[in-house]
Coordinates of C-alpha atoms in Angstrom, one line a residue:
M188 CA -24.7 144.9 124.4
S189 CA -24.7 144.1 128.1
R190 CA -21.1 143.0 127.9
N191 CA -20.1 146.3 126.3
L192 CA -22.1 148.2 129.0
A193 CA -20.3 146.2 131.7
R194 CA -16.9 147.0 130.3
M195 CA -17.7 150.7 130.1
M196 CA -18.8 150.8 133.7
G197 CA -15.9 148.6 134.9
R198 CA -18.3 145.9 136.2
S199 CA -18.6 142.2 136.0
A200 CA -20.0 141.1 132.6
A201 CA -21.8 138.2 134.0
S202 CA -23.7 140.1 136.7
T203 CA -24.5 143.0 134.4
Q204 CA -25.8 140.6 131.8
E205 CA -28.0 138.9 134.4
Q206 CA -29.4 142.2 135.6
I207 CA -30.2 143.4 132.1
A208 CA -31.8 140.1 131.3
D209 CA -34.0 140.4 134.4
L210 CA -35.1 143.9 133.5
E211 CA -35.8 142.9 130.0
H212 CA -37.9 139.9 131.1
K213 CA -39.9 141.9 133.6
N214 CA -40.8 144.5 131.0
G215 CA -41.6 142.4 128.0
Y216 CA -38.2 142.5 126.3
P217 CA -38.3 146.1 124.9
S218 CA -34.5 146.1 124.2
E219 CA -34.3 149.3 126.1
D220 CA -30.6 148.8 126.8
V221 CA -29.9 148.7 123.0
R222 CA -32.0 151.8 122.4
F223 CA -30.4 153.6 125.4
M224 CA -26.8 152.8 124.3
A225 CA -27.6 153.9 120.7
E226 CA -28.8 157.3 122.0
N227 CA -25.7 157.7 124.1
K228 CA -23.5 157.0 121.1
I229 CA -25.3 159.8 119.2
L230 CA -24.8 162.2 122.1
L231 CA -21.2 161.2 122.5
R232 CA -20.5 161.9 118.8
Q233 CA -22.0 165.4 119.2
K234 CA -19.8 166.1 122.2
L235 CA -16.7 164.9 120.3
V236 CA -17.6 167.4 117.5
Q237 CA -18.0 170.2 120.0
L238 CA -14.5 169.3 121.4
G239 CA -13.1 169.7 117.9
L240 CA -12.5 166.0 117.5
D241 CA -13.4 163.6 114.6
P242 CA -16.1 161.1 115.9
D243 CA -14.8 158.5 113.4
D244 CA -11.1 159.0 114.1
T245 CA -10.4 159.9 117.7
T246 CA -8.4 157.7 120.1
D247 CA -9.3 157.2 123.7
A248 CA -6.2 159.1 124.8
E249 CA -7.1 162.1 122.5
L250 CA -10.6 162.2 124.0
Y251 CA -9.2 162.0 127.6
H252 CA -6.8 164.9 127.1
A253 CA -9.4 166.9 125.2
L254 CA -11.7 166.6 128.2
R255 CA -8.9 167.6 130.6
A256 CA -8.2 170.7 128.4
R257 CA -11.9 171.6 128.3
F258 CA -12.1 171.3 132.1
E259 CA -9.1 173.5 132.6
R260 CA -10.5 176.1 130.4
D261 CA -14.0 176.1 132.0
A262 CA -12.5 176.0 135.6
D263 CA -10.3 178.9 134.8
M264 CA -13.3 180.9 133.5
L265 CA -15.2 180.2 136.7
D266 CA -12.2 181.3 138.8
K267 CA -12.0 184.6 136.9
A268 CA -15.7 185.1 137.4
V269 CA -15.4 184.8 141.2
G270 CA -12.2 186.8 141.5
I271 CA -9.7 184.0 141.9
N272 CA -6.2 184.2 140.4
K273 CA -2.9 182.3 140.8
F274 CA -2.0 184.3 143.9
T275 CA -5.2 183.5 145.8
G276 CA -4.7 181.4 148.9
L277 CA -6.4 178.1 149.7
D278 CA -8.7 179.5 152.4
E279 CA -10.2 182.1 150.0
R280 CA -10.6 179.4 147.3
L281 CA -12.4 177.2 149.8
S282 CA -14.6 180.1 150.9
K283 CA -15.6 180.7 147.3
A284 CA -16.4 177.0 146.7
E285 CA -18.6 177.0 149.8
Q286 CA -20.5 180.0 148.6
L287 CA -21.1 178.4 145.2
V288 CA -22.2 175.1 146.7
V289 CA -24.7 176.9 149.0
H290 CA -26.1 178.7 146.0
C291 CA -26.5 175.6 143.8
V292 CA -27.3 172.7 146.1
A293 CA -30.7 171.6 147.6
T294 CA -30.9 169.0 150.3
D295 CA -33.4 167.7 152.8
D296 CA -32.9 168.5 156.4
V297 CA -31.2 165.8 158.5
W298 CA -31.9 164.4 162.0
V299 CA -28.8 165.2 164.0
P300 CA -27.7 165.9 167.6
K301 CA -28.2 169.5 168.9
N302 CA -25.1 171.6 169.4
S303 CA -25.3 171.3 173.2
A304 CA -25.4 167.5 173.0
V305 CA -22.3 167.4 170.8
K306 CA -20.5 169.6 173.2
A307 CA -21.5 167.4 176.1
I308 CA -20.2 164.3 174.3
L309 CA -16.9 166.0 173.4
A310 CA -16.5 166.9 177.1
A311 CA -17.1 163.3 178.1
N312 CA -14.7 162.1 175.3
P313 CA -12.0 164.8 175.1
P314 CA -10.3 164.9 171.6
K315 CA -6.8 165.4 173.0
H316 CA -5.0 165.3 169.6
V317 CA -7.2 168.2 168.3
A318 CA -6.7 170.2 171.5
K319 CA -3.0 169.8 171.2
Q320 CA -3.1 170.9 167.6
L321 CA -4.9 174.1 168.6
N322 CA -2.5 174.7 171.5
Y323 CA -5.1 174.4 174.2
R324 CA -3.9 173.3 177.7
S325 CA -7.1 171.3 178.1
A326 CA -9.8 169.8 175.9
A327 CA -12.4 171.5 178.1
S328 CA -11.1 174.9 177.4
M329 CA -11.2 174.2 173.6
I330 CA -14.7 172.8 173.7
K331 CA -15.8 176.0 175.5
R332 CA -14.3 178.3 172.9
E333 CA -14.5 176.5 169.6
E334 CA -17.4 175.6 167.3
A335 CA -18.6 172.1 168.3
A336 CA -19.3 171.0 164.7
E337 CA -15.7 171.9 163.5
I338 CA -14.0 170.2 166.5
A339 CA -16.2 167.1 166.2
L340 CA -15.7 166.8 162.4
V341 CA -12.0 167.2 162.6
S342 CA -11.8 164.7 165.5
T343 CA -13.4 162.0 163.3
V344 CA -10.3 162.4 161.1
A345 CA -7.6 163.2 163.7
E346 CA -8.5 161.1 166.7
S347 CA -7.9 157.3 167.2
A348 CA -10.3 154.6 166.0
T349 CA -11.2 153.9 169.7
W350 CA -12.1 157.6 170.2
Q351 CA -14.3 157.6 167.1
K352 CA -16.0 154.4 168.1
N353 CA -16.8 155.8 171.6
F354 CA -18.0 159.1 170.0
S355 CA -20.4 157.3 167.7
K356 CA -21.8 155.1 170.5
S357 CA -22.4 158.2 172.6
I358 CA -24.4 159.8 169.7
D359 CA -26.4 156.7 169.2
K360 CA -27.5 156.9 172.9
L361 CA -29.0 160.4 172.6
S362 CA -32.7 160.8 173.2
P363 CA -35.0 162.4 170.6
S364 CA -35.1 165.6 172.7
Q365 CA -31.4 165.9 172.3
R366 CA -31.7 165.9 168.5
E367 CA -33.1 168.3 165.9
L368 CA -34.0 168.5 162.2
R369 CA -31.8 171.0 160.5
P370 CA -30.0 171.6 157.1
I371 CA -26.7 169.9 156.4
K372 CA -23.8 172.0 157.8
I373 CA -20.8 173.0 155.7
V374 CA -17.8 173.4 158.0
S375 CA -15.1 175.8 157.0
L376 CA -11.7 174.4 157.8
S377 CA -8.9 176.9 157.9
S378 CA -5.6 175.7 156.5
P379 CA -3.3 177.2 159.1
R380 CA -5.2 175.4 161.8
W381 CA -5.4 172.0 160.3
Q382 CA -2.8 171.5 157.6
A383 CA -0.3 170.1 160.1
L384 CA -2.5 167.1 160.8
S385 CA -2.3 164.1 158.5
S386 CA -4.6 164.4 155.5
P387 CA -7.5 161.9 155.3
P388 CA -7.7 159.5 152.3
S389 CA -10.3 161.7 150.7
A390 CA -10.2 165.5 150.6
A391 CA -14.0 165.5 151.0
I392 CA -14.9 164.6 154.6
F393 CA -18.3 164.2 156.2
D394 CA -19.9 162.6 159.1
K395 CA -23.5 161.3 159.1
N396 CA -23.8 161.5 162.9
L397 CA -23.1 165.2 162.8
G398 CA -24.8 166.0 159.4
A399 CA -21.6 168.0 158.5
A400 CA -19.3 168.1 155.6
A401 CA -16.1 169.9 154.6
V402 CA -13.1 169.9 152.3
W403 CA -9.8 169.1 154.1
P404 CA -7.3 171.9 153.5
S405 CA -4.3 169.9 152.4
D406 CA -1.2 171.3 150.7
G407 CA -2.1 169.4 147.5
L408 CA -5.2 171.6 147.1
S409 CA -3.5 175.0 147.4
A410 CA -3.7 175.8 143.7
S411 CA -6.9 173.9 142.9
P412 CA -9.6 175.6 140.9
V413 CA -12.8 176.6 142.7
L414 CA -14.7 174.2 140.5
S415 CA -12.7 171.2 141.7
L416 CA -13.2 172.3 145.4
S417 CA -16.9 172.8 144.8
L418 CA -17.3 169.3 143.3
L419 CA -15.4 167.7 146.3
L420 CA -17.7 169.5 148.7
L421 CA -20.8 168.5 146.7
E422 CA -19.8 164.9 146.8
A423 CA -19.5 165.0 150.6
I424 CA -22.9 166.6 151.0
E425 CA -24.5 164.1 148.6
R426 CA -23.0 161.2 150.7
L427 CA -24.8 162.6 153.8
N428 CA -28.2 162.4 152.2
P429 CA -28.3 160.9 148.7
A430 CA -32.1 160.6 148.5
G431 CA -32.6 164.3 149.4
F432 CA -29.8 165.8 147.3
S433 CA -29.9 167.8 144.1
A434 CA -27.5 170.3 142.6
A435 CA -27.3 172.5 139.5
L436 CA -23.7 173.5 139.4
H437 CA -23.8 174.0 135.6
E438 CA -26.3 176.9 136.2
L439 CA -23.6 179.0 138.0
S440 CA -21.7 179.8 134.8
P441 CA -22.2 179.5 131.1
A442 CA -18.8 177.7 131.0
L443 CA -20.3 174.8 132.8
R444 CA -23.4 174.2 130.7
W445 CA -21.5 172.0 128.3
W446 CA -21.2 169.4 131.1
S447 CA -24.9 169.4 132.0
D448 CA -25.8 166.4 129.9
T449 CA -22.6 164.5 130.1
G450 CA -23.0 162.9 133.6
H451 CA -23.8 159.4 132.2
L452 CA -21.6 159.5 129.1
I453 CA -18.7 157.0 128.8
S454 CA -16.9 156.3 125.6
D455 CA -17.0 152.7 124.4
G456 CA -13.4 152.4 123.2
R457 CA -10.8 149.9 124.3
Q458 CA -10.1 152.3 127.2
P459 CA -13.4 153.8 128.2
V460 CA -13.3 157.5 129.1
S461 CA -15.9 159.2 131.4
L462 CA -17.3 162.6 130.4
N463 CA -18.8 163.0 133.9
L464 CA -17.7 166.4 135.3
R465 CA -16.8 164.9 138.7
D466 CA -14.6 162.2 137.1
V467 CA -12.9 164.7 134.8
S468 CA -12.3 167.0 137.8
L469 CA -10.7 164.2 139.9
N470 CA -8.5 163.1 137.0
H471 CA -7.3 166.7 136.6
L472 CA -6.9 167.2 140.3
L473 CA -4.9 164.0 140.8
S474 CA -3.0 164.3 137.5
R475 CA -4.0 160.8 136.5
E476 CA -3.1 159.1 133.3
I477 CA -5.8 157.4 131.2
H478 CA -5.0 153.9 132.4
E479 CA -5.8 155.0 136.0
A480 CA -8.5 157.4 135.2
E481 CA -11.6 157.7 137.4
R482 CA -15.0 156.9 135.9
R483 CA -17.1 155.6 138.9
H484 CA -19.3 158.7 138.9
G485 CA -20.1 158.3 135.2
A486 CA -20.7 154.5 135.7
T487 CA -23.1 155.1 138.5
S488 CA -25.0 157.8 136.6
L489 CA -25.1 155.6 133.5
W490 CA -26.6 152.6 135.4
D491 CA -29.1 154.8 137.3
K492 CA -30.3 156.5 134.1
L493 CA -30.8 153.1 132.4
S494 CA -32.7 151.7 135.5
L495 CA -35.0 154.7 135.5
R496 CA -35.9 154.1 131.9
Y497 CA -36.9 150.5 132.7
Q498 CA -38.9 151.8 135.7
A499 CA -40.7 154.2 133.3
I500 CA -41.6 151.3 131.0
S501 CA -42.8 149.2 133.9
A502 CA -45.1 152.1 135.0
E503 CA -46.4 152.5 131.5
L504 CA -47.2 148.8 131.3
A505 CA -49.1 149.0 134.6
D506 CA -51.2 151.9 133.2
K507 CA -52.0 150.4 129.8
I508 CA -52.8 146.8 130.8
P509 CA -56.6 146.8 131.6
D510 CA -58.0 145.3 134.8
I511 CA -59.2 141.7 134.2
Q512 CA -61.9 140.1 136.2
Y513 CA -61.9 136.3 136.8
N514 CA -64.7 134.0 137.8
F515 CA -63.1 131.7 140.3
D516 CA -66.3 129.7 140.8
E517 CA -66.7 128.7 137.2
P518 CA -65.1 125.3 136.4
G519 CA -62.2 125.4 134.0
S520 CA -61.6 129.1 134.5
A521 CA -58.0 130.2 133.7
G522 CA -55.7 131.1 136.6
I523 CA -54.4 134.6 137.1
P524 CA -51.5 135.3 134.8
T525 CA -48.2 136.4 136.2
S526 CA -46.9 139.9 135.7
A527 CA -44.2 138.5 133.3
E528 CA -46.9 136.8 131.2
L529 CA -48.9 140.0 131.0
A530 CA -45.8 142.0 130.0
E531 CA -44.9 139.4 127.3
E532 CA -48.5 139.5 126.0
Y533 CA -48.5 143.3 125.9
A534 CA -45.2 143.3 124.1
A535 CA -46.4 140.9 121.5
A536 CA -49.6 143.0 120.9
E537 CA -47.4 146.1 120.3

């Protein structure tokens, strides 16, 4: 079972098998991985039926293209609901995506430099490439007139590695009085201003030093559905603060509710296919074929969900096993059993 799980997630079979064996040993060998995978298979069959596919006679490629078609339909429905059509420009699409994300995401505040501190650092480390792009004669003039968060975030993409290193060092030296606790900032990047710059490797950009995130307005996104842009922005925000992040995108439209329980689903065919909405969105956005399809979000979600189930078992064991008192002064008294021994004894009793 662990080998099959590893293949679905695209991980090493040996390391996955070792991790599962360790979890099983610590929790009294409940075979939770077997139970979990069986439940997943049942849910996967239900989703196949809802897609109009035969659970007993569907190829990996058929599932992959059915998911793409489902995504296109649902994304189109969301576009229509927010007033987007084929003539809508990228800036308006990005604006709608930002509005949706603000509505559905919840994050903890982040500890970041104050706006005045960021401006001071930019003045001491002028982002000359960005100033040239905006047709300013001097970086000082740009810093005075432009939003600091936007200039700083773009500079982390457009400026040299040396500039970025110096910028990061300057932020590290800030005192607590030059910082503040505030929500993550979504920066709106206008395509006419920034499209001429080289696009970053990922369309979703963020910087933990600034507590800011944005979607880079590249030409390749000009006709992207709002749903895809929203998912890109959500990923950037989550990367800023994973522990304090939660989102309910599927609550924004009835069309998205079908995806609400598919985050951890991956088919177990010869070519595993992820049903995770983010994976399907990226595969659609990048026009990927099945052999190069993304499934890292589904794999992460699958492993996290299984790990949480083992944690729940561990907590239940701790609650059910009674406290035992030992007389350490009495000759021949038994030693304190290990947690593994207690778990195995509990499992045997069950």
